[in-house]
Tab-separated table of C-alpha atoms and ligand atoms in Angstrom:
chain	number	residue	atom	x	y	z
Z	647	MET	CA	-0.136	-4.020	56.090
Z	648	ILE	CA	1.988	-4.381	52.965
Z	649	LYS	CA	3.996	-7.986	54.171
Z	650	ILE	CA	6.136	-8.194	50.758
Z	651	ASN	CA	9.278	-6.665	49.639
Z	652	ILE	CA	10.841	-6.348	46.370
Z	653	SER	CA	14.482	-5.689	45.328
Z	654	LEU	CA	17.070	-6.004	42.565
Z	655	GLU	CA	19.501	-6.382	44.104
Z	656	GLU	CA	23.299	-5.964	43.314
Z	657	SER	CA	22.302	-6.925	39.886
Z	658	ARG	CA	21.948	-6.653	36.516
Z	659	VAL	CA	18.064	-6.212	36.768
Z	660	LYS	CA	16.576	-2.975	35.187
Z	661	TYR	CA	12.949	-2.479	34.677
Z	662	SER	CA	11.495	-3.049	31.154
Z	663	ASP	CA	10.292	0.200	29.394
Z	664	ARG	CA	6.805	-1.114	29.130
Z	665	HIS	CA	5.345	0.574	32.018
Z	666	ASP	CA	2.404	2.199	31.099
Z	667	GLY	CA	1.165	-0.609	28.933
Z	668	ALA	CA	1.524	-2.691	31.991
Z	669	VAL	CA	-0.281	-0.887	34.014
Z	670	ALA	CA	-3.114	-1.096	30.829
Z	671	PHE	CA	-2.987	-5.007	31.600
Z	672	MET	CA	-3.934	-4.162	35.891
Z	673	GLN	CA	-6.580	-1.886	35.583
Z	674	GLN	CA	-8.074	-4.154	33.330
Z	675	LEU	CA	-7.937	-7.153	35.164
Z	676	ARG	CA	-9.105	-5.524	37.929
Z	677	ARG	CA	-12.292	-4.468	35.778
Z	678	ASP	CA	-13.126	-8.858	36.389
Z	679	GLU	CA	-13.961	-8.401	31.858
Z	680	GLU	CA	-13.021	-11.276	30.578
Z	681	ASP	CA	-12.731	-14.467	30.707
Z	682	PHE	CA	-11.562	-15.821	34.065
Z	683	THR	CA	-10.254	-13.603	35.491
Z	684	GLY	CA	-13.667	-14.119	37.994
Z	685	TRP	CA	-9.833	-13.505	40.637
Z	686	VAL	CA	-8.720	-10.470	40.492
Z	687	ASN	CA	-11.540	-9.237	43.370
Z	688	TRP	CA	-12.272	-12.336	44.873
Z	689	PRO	CA	-10.661	-12.027	48.896
Z	690	SER	CA	-12.977	-9.727	49.005
Z	691	GLU	CA	-15.863	-10.918	47.210
Z	692	ILE	CA	-16.260	-14.658	48.667
Z	693	PRO	CA	-19.235	-14.894	50.138
Z	694	SER	CA	-19.097	-15.602	54.339
Z	695	GLU	CA	-21.931	-18.836	54.217
Z	696	TRP	CA	-18.968	-20.628	52.385
Z	697	MET	CA	-16.029	-19.659	54.770
Z	698	ASP	CA	-18.812	-20.453	57.972
Z	699	GLY	CA	-19.737	-23.677	55.830
Z	700	MET	CA	-15.868	-24.311	55.491
Z	701	LYS	CA	-15.592	-24.211	58.816
Z	702	ARG	CA	-18.141	-26.598	59.793
Z	703	ALA	CA	-17.671	-29.261	57.753
Z	704	ALA	CA	-13.570	-29.204	58.607
Z	705	ASP	CA	-15.265	-28.915	61.819
Z	706	ASP	CA	-16.929	-32.245	61.118
Z	707	VAL	CA	-13.978	-33.832	59.108
Z	708	ARG	CA	-12.123	-32.881	62.339
Z	709	SER	CA	-14.040	-34.747	64.510
Z	710	LYS	CA	-14.501	-38.048	62.198
Z	711	CYS	CA	-10.467	-39.004	61.333
Z	712	ASP	CA	-7.001	-38.361	62.042
Z	713	LYS	CA	-5.670	-38.067	58.177
Z	714	LEU	CA	-7.506	-36.235	55.456
Z	715	ILE	CA	-6.979	-37.070	52.065
Z	716	VAL	CA	-6.841	-34.962	49.209
Z	717	ILE	CA	-6.525	-36.379	45.996
Z	718	GLY	CA	-6.717	-33.533	43.509
Z	719	ILE	CA	-3.535	-32.212	41.149
Z	720	GLY	CA	-1.801	-28.870	39.683
Z	721	GLY	CA	-4.121	-25.923	40.421
Z	722	SER	CA	-6.503	-28.447	42.609
Z	723	TYR	CA	-4.123	-29.404	45.584
Z	724	LEU	CA	-0.517	-27.428	44.745
Z	725	GLY	CA	-1.930	-24.260	47.152
Z	726	THR	CA	-3.107	-26.752	50.119
Z	727	ALA	CA	0.345	-28.783	49.589
Z	728	ALA	CA	2.446	-25.175	49.534
Z	729	VAL	CA	0.419	-22.950	51.928
Z	730	LEU	CA	0.606	-26.067	54.623
Z	731	GLU	CA	4.293	-27.119	54.124
Z	732	ALA	CA	4.949	-23.131	54.477
Z	733	LEU	CA	3.338	-23.205	57.521
Z	734	GLY	CA	4.834	-26.019	59.355
Z	735	GLY	CA	2.162	-28.257	58.113
Z	736	SER	CA	-1.233	-29.681	60.542
Z	737	LYS	CA	-2.214	-27.814	63.568
Z	738	PRO	CA	-1.540	-29.811	67.052
Z	739	GLY	CA	-4.748	-31.798	67.185
Z	740	CYS	CA	-5.703	-31.380	63.510
Z	741	PRO	CA	-5.834	-34.328	60.561
Z	742	GLU	CA	-2.926	-35.044	58.609
Z	743	ILE	CA	-3.268	-33.920	55.458
Z	744	LEU	CA	-1.927	-36.855	52.860
Z	745	TYR	CA	-2.734	-36.115	48.038
Z	746	ALA	CA	-3.667	-37.936	46.301
Z	747	GLY	CA	-4.426	-37.800	42.847
Z	748	ASN	CA	-1.192	-36.424	41.517
Z	749	ASN	CA	-0.003	-38.731	39.628
Z	750	MET	CA	-0.845	-42.414	37.687
Z	751	SER	CA	1.792	-44.747	39.747
Z	752	GLY	CA	-0.301	-48.049	40.613
Z	753	TYR	CA	3.222	-48.762	42.645
Z	754	TYR	CA	2.480	-44.937	44.480
Z	755	LEU	CA	-1.927	-45.808	44.996
Z	756	ALA	CA	-0.492	-49.639	46.413
Z	757	ASP	CA	1.753	-47.458	49.618
Z	758	PHE	CA	-0.807	-45.054	49.291
Z	759	LYS	CA	-3.740	-47.787	50.728
Z	760	GLU	CA	-0.899	-49.408	53.663
Z	761	VAL	CA	-0.469	-46.312	55.122
Z	762	VAL	CA	-3.368	-44.817	55.877
Z	763	GLU	CA	-5.274	-48.779	56.635
Z	764	ASN	CA	-5.572	-48.914	60.499
Z	765	ASN	CA	-6.323	-44.742	60.211
Z	766	GLU	CA	-9.544	-43.078	60.327
Z	767	VAL	CA	-10.361	-41.949	57.115
Z	768	CYS	CA	-12.254	-38.891	55.797
Z	769	LEU	CA	-11.544	-37.871	51.662
Z	770	CYS	CA	-11.528	-34.481	49.993
Z	771	VAL	CA	-11.999	-34.832	46.220
Z	772	VAL	CA	-10.435	-31.736	44.178
Z	773	SER	CA	-11.355	-31.207	40.769
Z	774	LYS	CA	-12.931	-28.372	38.920
Z	775	SER	CA	-13.427	-29.938	35.761
Z	776	GLY	CA	-14.632	-33.436	37.738
Z	777	GLY	CA	-13.301	-35.356	34.880
Z	778	THR	CA	-8.876	-35.173	35.052
Z	779	MET	CA	-7.916	-38.363	34.979
Z	780	GLU	CA	-5.516	-38.553	37.625
Z	781	SER	CA	-7.612	-37.439	40.430
Z	782	ARG	CA	-10.782	-39.496	38.564
Z	783	LEU	CA	-8.749	-42.929	39.046
Z	784	ALA	CA	-7.294	-42.417	42.306
Z	785	PHE	CA	-10.535	-41.162	43.895
Z	786	SER	CA	-12.409	-44.591	42.377
Z	787	VAL	CA	-9.240	-46.464	43.953
Z	788	LEU	CA	-9.429	-44.698	46.759
Z	789	LYS	CA	-13.698	-44.281	47.559
Z	790	ASP	CA	-13.657	-48.713	46.489
Z	791	TRP	CA	-10.770	-49.118	49.625
Z	792	MET	CA	-13.061	-47.126	51.943
Z	793	TYR	CA	-16.726	-49.017	50.922
Z	794	GLU	CA	-14.861	-51.987	53.049
Z	795	LYS	CA	-13.899	-50.185	55.732
Z	796	TYR	CA	-16.661	-48.315	56.184
Z	797	GLY	CA	-19.597	-49.075	53.499
Z	798	ARG	CA	-21.302	-46.878	50.719
Z	799	GLU	CA	-23.623	-45.585	53.719
Z	800	GLU	CA	-20.807	-44.024	56.151
Z	801	THR	CA	-18.635	-43.246	52.853
Z	802	ALA	CA	-20.437	-40.897	51.404
Z	803	LYS	CA	-20.447	-39.134	54.426
Z	804	ARG	CA	-16.295	-38.437	54.623
Z	805	ILE	CA	-16.185	-37.144	51.098
Z	806	VAL	CA	-16.409	-33.261	50.384
Z	807	ALA	CA	-16.107	-32.613	46.530
Z	808	VAL	CA	-15.684	-29.718	45.880
Z	809	THR	CA	-15.900	-29.090	41.555
Z	810	ASP	CA	-17.781	-26.579	39.046
Z	811	PRO	CA	-21.041	-25.387	40.462
Z	812	VAL	CA	-23.131	-27.259	38.118
Z	813	LYS	CA	-21.107	-29.024	35.240
Z	814	GLY	CA	-19.311	-32.513	35.007
Z	815	ILE	CA	-19.288	-35.609	36.802
Z	816	LEU	CA	-17.543	-35.195	39.825
Z	817	ARG	CA	-20.820	-32.557	39.920
Z	818	GLU	CA	-23.707	-35.438	39.206
Z	819	GLU	CA	-22.197	-37.784	41.070
Z	820	ALA	CA	-21.904	-35.492	44.801
Z	821	ASN	CA	-25.652	-34.614	44.097
Z	822	HIS	CA	-26.305	-38.476	44.145
Z	823	GLU	CA	-24.053	-39.694	46.473
Z	824	GLY	CA	-25.416	-36.699	48.792
Z	825	TYR	CA	-21.452	-35.731	49.312
Z	826	VAL	CA	-20.916	-32.255	50.918
Z	827	THR	CA	-19.658	-29.931	48.709
Z	828	PHE	CA	-18.119	-26.929	47.803
Z	829	GLU	CA	-17.931	-24.677	44.516
Z	830	ILE	CA	-15.007	-23.981	42.427
Z	831	PRO	CA	-16.542	-20.343	40.662
Z	832	GLY	CA	-16.951	-21.258	37.057
Z	833	ASN	CA	-14.058	-17.476	35.973
Z	834	ILE	CA	-11.425	-18.425	38.396
Z	835	GLY	CA	-9.017	-21.275	37.181
Z	836	GLY	CA	-7.063	-24.144	38.896
Z	837	ARG	CA	-3.698	-22.267	39.155
Z	838	TYR	CA	-6.158	-18.866	39.718
Z	839	SER	CA	-7.858	-20.928	42.932
Z	840	ALA	CA	-6.056	-20.440	46.136
Z	841	PHE	CA	-8.622	-18.255	47.779
Z	842	THR	CA	-11.398	-20.847	46.664
Z	843	PRO	CA	-13.085	-24.001	49.093
Z	844	GLY	CA	-10.251	-26.151	46.676
Z	845	ILE	CA	-7.567	-25.121	48.604
Z	846	MET	CA	-9.322	-23.488	51.834
Z	847	PHE	CA	-11.121	-25.731	52.590
Z	848	PRO	CA	-8.518	-28.577	53.759
Z	849	LEU	CA	-6.642	-25.772	55.187
Z	850	ALA	CA	-9.086	-25.032	57.491
Z	851	VAL	CA	-9.615	-29.431	58.185
Z	852	ALA	CA	-5.633	-28.737	59.273
Z	853	GLY	CA	-5.788	-25.871	61.008
Z	854	VAL	CA	-4.901	-23.409	59.246
Z	855	ASP	CA	-6.664	-19.570	59.921
Z	856	ILE	CA	-8.423	-19.627	56.821
Z	857	GLU	CA	-10.271	-16.021	57.268
Z	858	THR	CA	-6.044	-13.985	57.820
Z	859	PHE	CA	-5.431	-16.215	54.801
Z	860	VAL	CA	-7.657	-14.692	52.059
Z	861	ASN	CA	-7.361	-11.327	54.512
Z	862	GLY	CA	-4.224	-11.060	53.059
Z	863	ALA	CA	-5.373	-10.738	49.897
Z	864	LYS	CA	-7.791	-9.291	50.167
Z	865	GLU	CA	-6.685	-6.293	51.791
Z	866	ILE	CA	-3.896	-5.600	49.213
Z	867	ALA	CA	-6.204	-6.858	45.895
Z	868	SER	CA	-7.001	-3.229	45.693
Z	869	ASP	CA	-4.500	-1.722	47.142
Z	870	ASP	CA	-2.737	0.642	44.550
Z	871	ALA	CA	1.187	0.345	46.105
Z	872	PHE	CA	0.778	-3.211	46.613
Z	873	TRP	CA	0.108	-3.595	42.780
Z	874	GLN	CA	2.681	-1.479	41.836
Z	875	LYS	CA	5.027	-4.078	43.175
Z	876	GLY	CA	3.117	-6.772	41.241
Z	877	LEU	CA	3.988	-4.461	38.262
Z	878	ASP	CA	7.295	-3.997	39.029
Z	879	TYR	CA	8.537	-8.096	39.024
Z	880	ALA	CA	6.383	-8.001	35.858
Z	881	LEU	CA	7.943	-5.821	34.705
Z	882	ALA	CA	11.710	-6.676	35.819
Z	883	ARG	CA	10.597	-10.318	34.889
Z	884	PHE	CA	9.166	-8.706	31.270
Z	885	ALA	CA	12.628	-6.835	30.746
Z	886	LEU	CA	14.870	-9.853	31.243
Z	887	TYR	CA	12.920	-12.382	29.333
Z	888	GLU	CA	13.543	-9.419	26.516
Z	889	SER	CA	16.848	-9.594	27.288
Z	890	GLY	CA	17.435	-13.376	25.906
Z	891	LYS	CA	17.261	-15.143	29.401
Z	892	GLU	CA	14.692	-17.792	29.374
Z	893	ILE	CA	14.912	-19.350	32.869
Z	894	GLU	CA	13.825	-17.870	36.269
Z	895	VAL	CA	15.578	-19.648	39.068
Z	896	ILE	CA	13.366	-19.750	42.288
Z	897	GLU	CA	15.258	-19.924	44.755
Z	898	TYR	CA	14.709	-19.726	48.610
Z	899	TYR	CA	16.910	-20.794	51.808
Z	900	ASP	CA	13.954	-22.909	54.163
Z	901	PRO	CA	12.733	-26.533	52.507
Z	902	SER	CA	9.539	-25.421	54.011
Z	903	LEU	CA	8.754	-22.760	51.097
Z	904	ARG	CA	10.216	-25.457	48.423
Z	905	LEU	CA	5.996	-26.071	47.789
Z	906	ILE	CA	5.487	-22.381	47.626
Z	907	GLY	CA	8.185	-23.215	44.610
Z	908	GLU	CA	6.528	-26.182	42.674
Z	909	TRP	CA	3.194	-23.888	43.000
Z	910	CYS	CA	4.549	-21.230	41.906
Z	911	LYS	CA	6.354	-23.437	38.671
Z	912	GLN	CA	2.377	-24.557	37.830
Z	913	LEU	CA	1.350	-20.460	38.771
Z	914	TYR	CA	3.914	-19.033	35.948
Z	915	GLY	CA	5.169	-22.051	33.087
Z	916	GLU	CA	0.593	-23.225	32.677
Z	917	SER	CA	0.620	-19.335	32.542
Z	918	GLU	CA	3.373	-17.441	29.882
Z	919	GLY	CA	4.063	-20.890	28.007
Z	920	LYS	CA	2.578	-20.757	24.719
Z	921	GLU	CA	2.991	-19.338	21.243
Z	922	GLY	CA	6.707	-20.109	21.470
Z	923	LYS	CA	6.825	-17.994	24.365
Z	924	GLY	CA	7.873	-17.716	27.900
Z	925	LEU	CA	9.846	-18.416	31.174
Z	926	PHE	CA	11.080	-21.543	31.898
Z	927	PRO	CA	11.063	-22.538	35.676
Z	928	ALA	CA	12.570	-23.793	37.636
Z	929	SER	CA	13.430	-23.652	41.308
Z	930	LEU	CA	16.265	-24.790	44.279
Z	931	THR	CA	15.921	-25.049	47.902
Z	932	LEU	CA	19.311	-23.164	49.259
Z	933	SER	CA	21.760	-24.351	50.832
Z	934	THR	CA	21.321	-27.714	49.333
Z	935	ASP	CA	21.462	-27.208	45.782
Z	936	LEU	CA	24.354	-24.988	45.855
Z	937	HIS	CA	26.193	-28.520	46.608
Z	938	SER	CA	24.878	-29.693	42.893
Z	939	MET	CA	23.876	-26.530	41.061
Z	940	GLY	CA	25.817	-24.039	42.702
Z	941	GLN	CA	28.772	-24.179	40.662
Z	942	PHE	CA	26.682	-24.066	37.480
Z	943	LEU	CA	24.908	-20.743	38.439
Z	944	GLN	CA	28.318	-19.193	39.233
Z	945	GLU	CA	30.402	-20.573	35.786
Z	946	GLY	CA	27.337	-22.061	34.054
Z	947	HIS	CA	25.795	-21.068	30.123
Z	948	GLN	CA	24.616	-18.036	31.378
Z	949	ILE	CA	20.625	-17.901	30.460
Z	950	PHE	CA	18.780	-17.590	33.657
Z	951	PHE	CA	18.924	-15.181	36.275
Z	952	GLU	CA	17.376	-15.790	39.794
Z	953	THR	CA	14.282	-14.875	41.606
Z	954	ILE	CA	15.706	-14.996	45.887
Z	955	PHE	CA	11.749	-15.277	47.698
Z	956	ASN	CA	13.695	-14.436	51.447
Z	957	VAL	CA	12.003	-14.662	55.340
Z	958	VAL	CA	13.053	-12.110	56.885
Z	959	ASN	CA	11.529	-13.720	60.495
Z	960	ARG	CA	10.754	-16.485	61.509
Z	961	ASP	CA	9.378	-17.765	64.698
Z	962	LYS	CA	11.664	-20.990	65.114
Z	963	ASP	CA	15.541	-20.824	65.380
Z	964	VAL	CA	19.081	-22.950	67.819
Z	965	THR	CA	21.688	-21.208	68.842
Z	966	VAL	CA	24.671	-22.706	67.624
Z	967	PRO	CA	26.293	-25.079	70.894
Z	968	GLU	CA	30.299	-24.793	71.409
Z	969	SER	CA	30.176	-28.248	69.901
Z	970	ALA	CA	30.426	-26.262	66.460
Z	971	GLY	CA	33.351	-24.774	67.177
Z	972	PRO	CA	34.755	-21.136	68.542
Z	973	ASP	CA	34.098	-18.872	64.981
Z	974	LEU	CA	29.696	-20.474	65.238
Z	975	ALA	CA	29.293	-21.486	68.890
Z	976	GLY	CA	26.569	-18.640	69.724
Z	977	ARG	CA	25.388	-17.457	66.740
Z	978	SER	CA	22.140	-18.219	65.350
Z	979	LEU	CA	21.641	-20.546	62.374
Z	980	ASN	CA	19.173	-17.809	60.925
Z	981	ASP	CA	21.619	-15.219	60.768
Z	982	ILE	CA	24.103	-17.961	59.230
Z	983	ASN	CA	21.375	-18.383	57.041
Z	984	ALA	CA	20.855	-15.040	56.459
Z	985	MET	CA	24.465	-14.033	55.523
Z	986	ALA	CA	24.470	-17.447	53.450
Z	987	VAL	CA	22.025	-15.332	51.000
Z	988	LYS	CA	23.913	-11.840	51.264
Z	989	GLY	CA	27.161	-14.177	50.342
Z	990	VAL	CA	25.514	-16.327	47.421
Z	991	MET	CA	24.080	-12.721	46.600
Z	992	ALA	CA	27.218	-10.834	46.141
Z	993	ALA	CA	29.151	-14.309	44.196
Z	994	HIS	CA	26.612	-14.765	41.809
Z	995	ALA	CA	26.633	-10.410	41.376
Z	996	LYS	CA	30.185	-10.996	40.252
Z	997	ALA	CA	29.403	-13.629	37.367
Z	998	ASN	CA	26.737	-10.929	36.706
Z	999	ILE	CA	23.979	-13.375	36.592
Z	1000	PRO	CA	20.442	-10.488	37.222
Z	1001	MET	CA	18.802	-11.315	40.936
Z	1002	ILE	CA	15.226	-10.041	42.413
Z	1003	LYS	CA	14.574	-10.217	45.416
Z	1004	ILE	CA	11.092	-10.626	47.075
Z	1005	ASP	CA	11.578	-10.229	51.120
Z	1006	ILE	CA	8.874	-11.632	52.686
Z	1007	GLU	CA	8.678	-10.389	56.135
Z	1008	GLU	CA	7.030	-14.305	58.236
Z	1009	MET	CA	5.262	-16.800	57.154
Z	1010	ASP	CA	2.546	-16.771	58.332
Z	1011	GLU	CA	-1.237	-17.012	57.123
Z	1012	TYR	CA	-1.676	-13.830	55.930
Z	1013	THR	CA	1.362	-13.377	54.969
Z	1014	LEU	CA	1.319	-16.601	52.632
Z	1015	GLY	CA	-2.453	-14.768	51.424
Z	1016	GLN	CA	-0.349	-11.596	50.179
Z	1017	LEU	CA	2.230	-14.097	48.660
Z	1018	LEU	CA	-0.057	-16.007	46.723
Z	1019	TYR	CA	-2.236	-12.709	45.409
Z	1020	PHE	CA	1.133	-11.223	44.866
Z	1021	LEU	CA	2.510	-14.050	42.815
Z	1022	MET	CA	-1.297	-14.626	40.776
Z	1023	MET	CA	-0.732	-10.800	39.720
Z	1024	THR	CA	2.515	-10.672	38.726
Z	1025	ALA	CA	1.690	-13.886	36.204
Z	1026	ALA	CA	-1.323	-12.037	35.005
Z	1027	VAL	CA	0.722	-8.968	34.002
Z	1028	THR	CA	4.110	-10.488	32.664
Z	1029	GLY	CA	1.609	-12.830	30.247
Z	1030	LYS	CA	0.097	-9.986	29.342
Z	1031	LEU	CA	3.397	-8.205	28.404
Z	1032	MET	CA	4.619	-11.035	27.169
Z	1033	GLY	CA	1.008	-11.861	24.456
Z	1034	ILE	CA	-0.607	-13.654	25.244
Z	1035	ASP	CA	-3.306	-15.533	27.810
Z	1036	PRO	CA	-2.153	-15.933	30.691
Z	1037	PHE	CA	-5.621	-17.658	31.918
Z	1038	ASN	CA	-5.472	-21.117	29.282
Z	1039	GLN	CA	-4.175	-24.153	28.800
Z	1040	PRO	CA	-4.482	-25.379	25.237
Z	1041	GLY	CA	-1.282	-27.338	24.703
Z	1042	VAL	CA	-2.123	-29.113	27.907
Z	1043	GLU	CA	-4.934	-30.511	25.541
Z	1044	ASP	CA	-2.578	-32.563	23.304
Z	1045	TYR	CA	-1.047	-35.027	25.125
Z	1046	LYS	CA	-3.450	-35.894	27.273
Z	1047	GLN	CA	-5.637	-37.066	24.281
Z	1048	GLU	CA	-2.596	-39.034	23.497
Z	1049	ILE	CA	-3.471	-40.845	26.637
Z	1050	ARG	CA	-6.418	-41.574	25.547
Z	1051	ASN	CA	-5.800	-42.593	22.098
Z	1052	LEU	CA	-3.287	-45.500	24.044
Z	1053	LEU	CA	-6.374	-46.401	26.221
Z	1054	GLY	CA	-8.733	-46.673	23.922
Z	1055	GLN	CA	-10.908	-44.176	25.034
X	1497	PA5	O1	-4.600	-24.230	36.134
X	1497	PA5	C1	-4.919	-25.462	36.071
X	1497	PA5	O2	-5.746	-25.086	35.556
X	1497	PA5	C2	-4.678	-27.055	36.159
X	1497	PA5	O3	-3.500	-26.471	36.850
X	1497	PA5	C3	-5.378	-27.248	36.293
X	1497	PA5	O4	-5.762	-27.027	38.303
X	1497	PA5	C4	-5.705	-29.028	36.720
X	1497	PA5	O5	-5.048	-29.890	35.318
X	1497	PA5	C5	-6.916	-30.089	37.081
X	1497	PA5	O6	-8.047	-29.300	36.511
X	1497	PA5	P1	-8.877	-30.344	37.313
X	1497	PA5	O7	-9.485	-28.934	39.121
X	1497	PA5	O8	-10.618	-29.342	36.315
X	1497	PA5	O9	-8.553	-31.706	37.888
């Protein structure tokens, strides 16, 4: 069942007339003939042994520790963090998931070690290439710390490595040390890896129903009506881009979606920002950020359009008590939040801001599977419409080389 809907509310958004071109790109993607399009059919191709293996290893990790440290950066951790935050964190009785290796701050890692000092930990290192500087650094520091805490043999039993099936230094080390390993398929890139073990294994440890998560994507990956929704969103974004808009402001009215915004920024920014093209993805948590950016949105330089991620039904709510005053007392806070969505959109419509609203029926594993797949298909089709390759990232090599030069490597 499709749980994601798109509407161009009270806005000046028009679909681009490149519909036929977008359909051709979609068909090309679905044939999975290009490099790095393995993600398109992957939800229905993921081997059942992989799912069983992840669940078994997750049970083992759960029996050993109360914290799982996930080391990874970009596409190798954001999906886990985003899904877990949207679901309200680890399920009761499951280890808390902590993240390292997503920055190079010595302060962060020193602090991190203090935080986990008295916990039972396991570690999941996720790196497709195996050589990413941030992950390598955090892995070596935390592994050393674990050697002191548990000794080398026990440490190896507490490490799970998710990496390329054959290549890279992490794969070599994992084979040598005998870590439990899972693969990120060669033809799936980091930011399109939401349904691979890199994201799903830590989710399984946190007690997320990964079967239902994959099913959300699986059931719509072959559904023409769902692809049409991805095309509609891509065609709307592309029309706005062609009309001169430079920034897409992704907005959500619930802080638990903040990391979905970060995941989306990475997906869009890295897929589309090349050859002097692309929409700059920004994100705002509302109503919080209306008190900092609301003024700019309403009256500032109109180089942006808005995409609102709107969760329709929430399974938790509070009733406003009498003490809030007669105008608010007795109301559902979620209903008031829904009115805020309408009110802000009405005000922004008066300012002629183009708006795309994505309605997400509820925030559960199944719907999140659909949402992530929907956003991946949108990024791929929009990139194709822009005339760039949405699956490479040649620009990120430049800064990496500069850092390597400075380090004398
Ligand atoms: O989307 C991408 O390709 C990147 O964001 C990568 O996921 C990120 O750079 C981490 O790479 P790796 O998994 O090789 O450590």
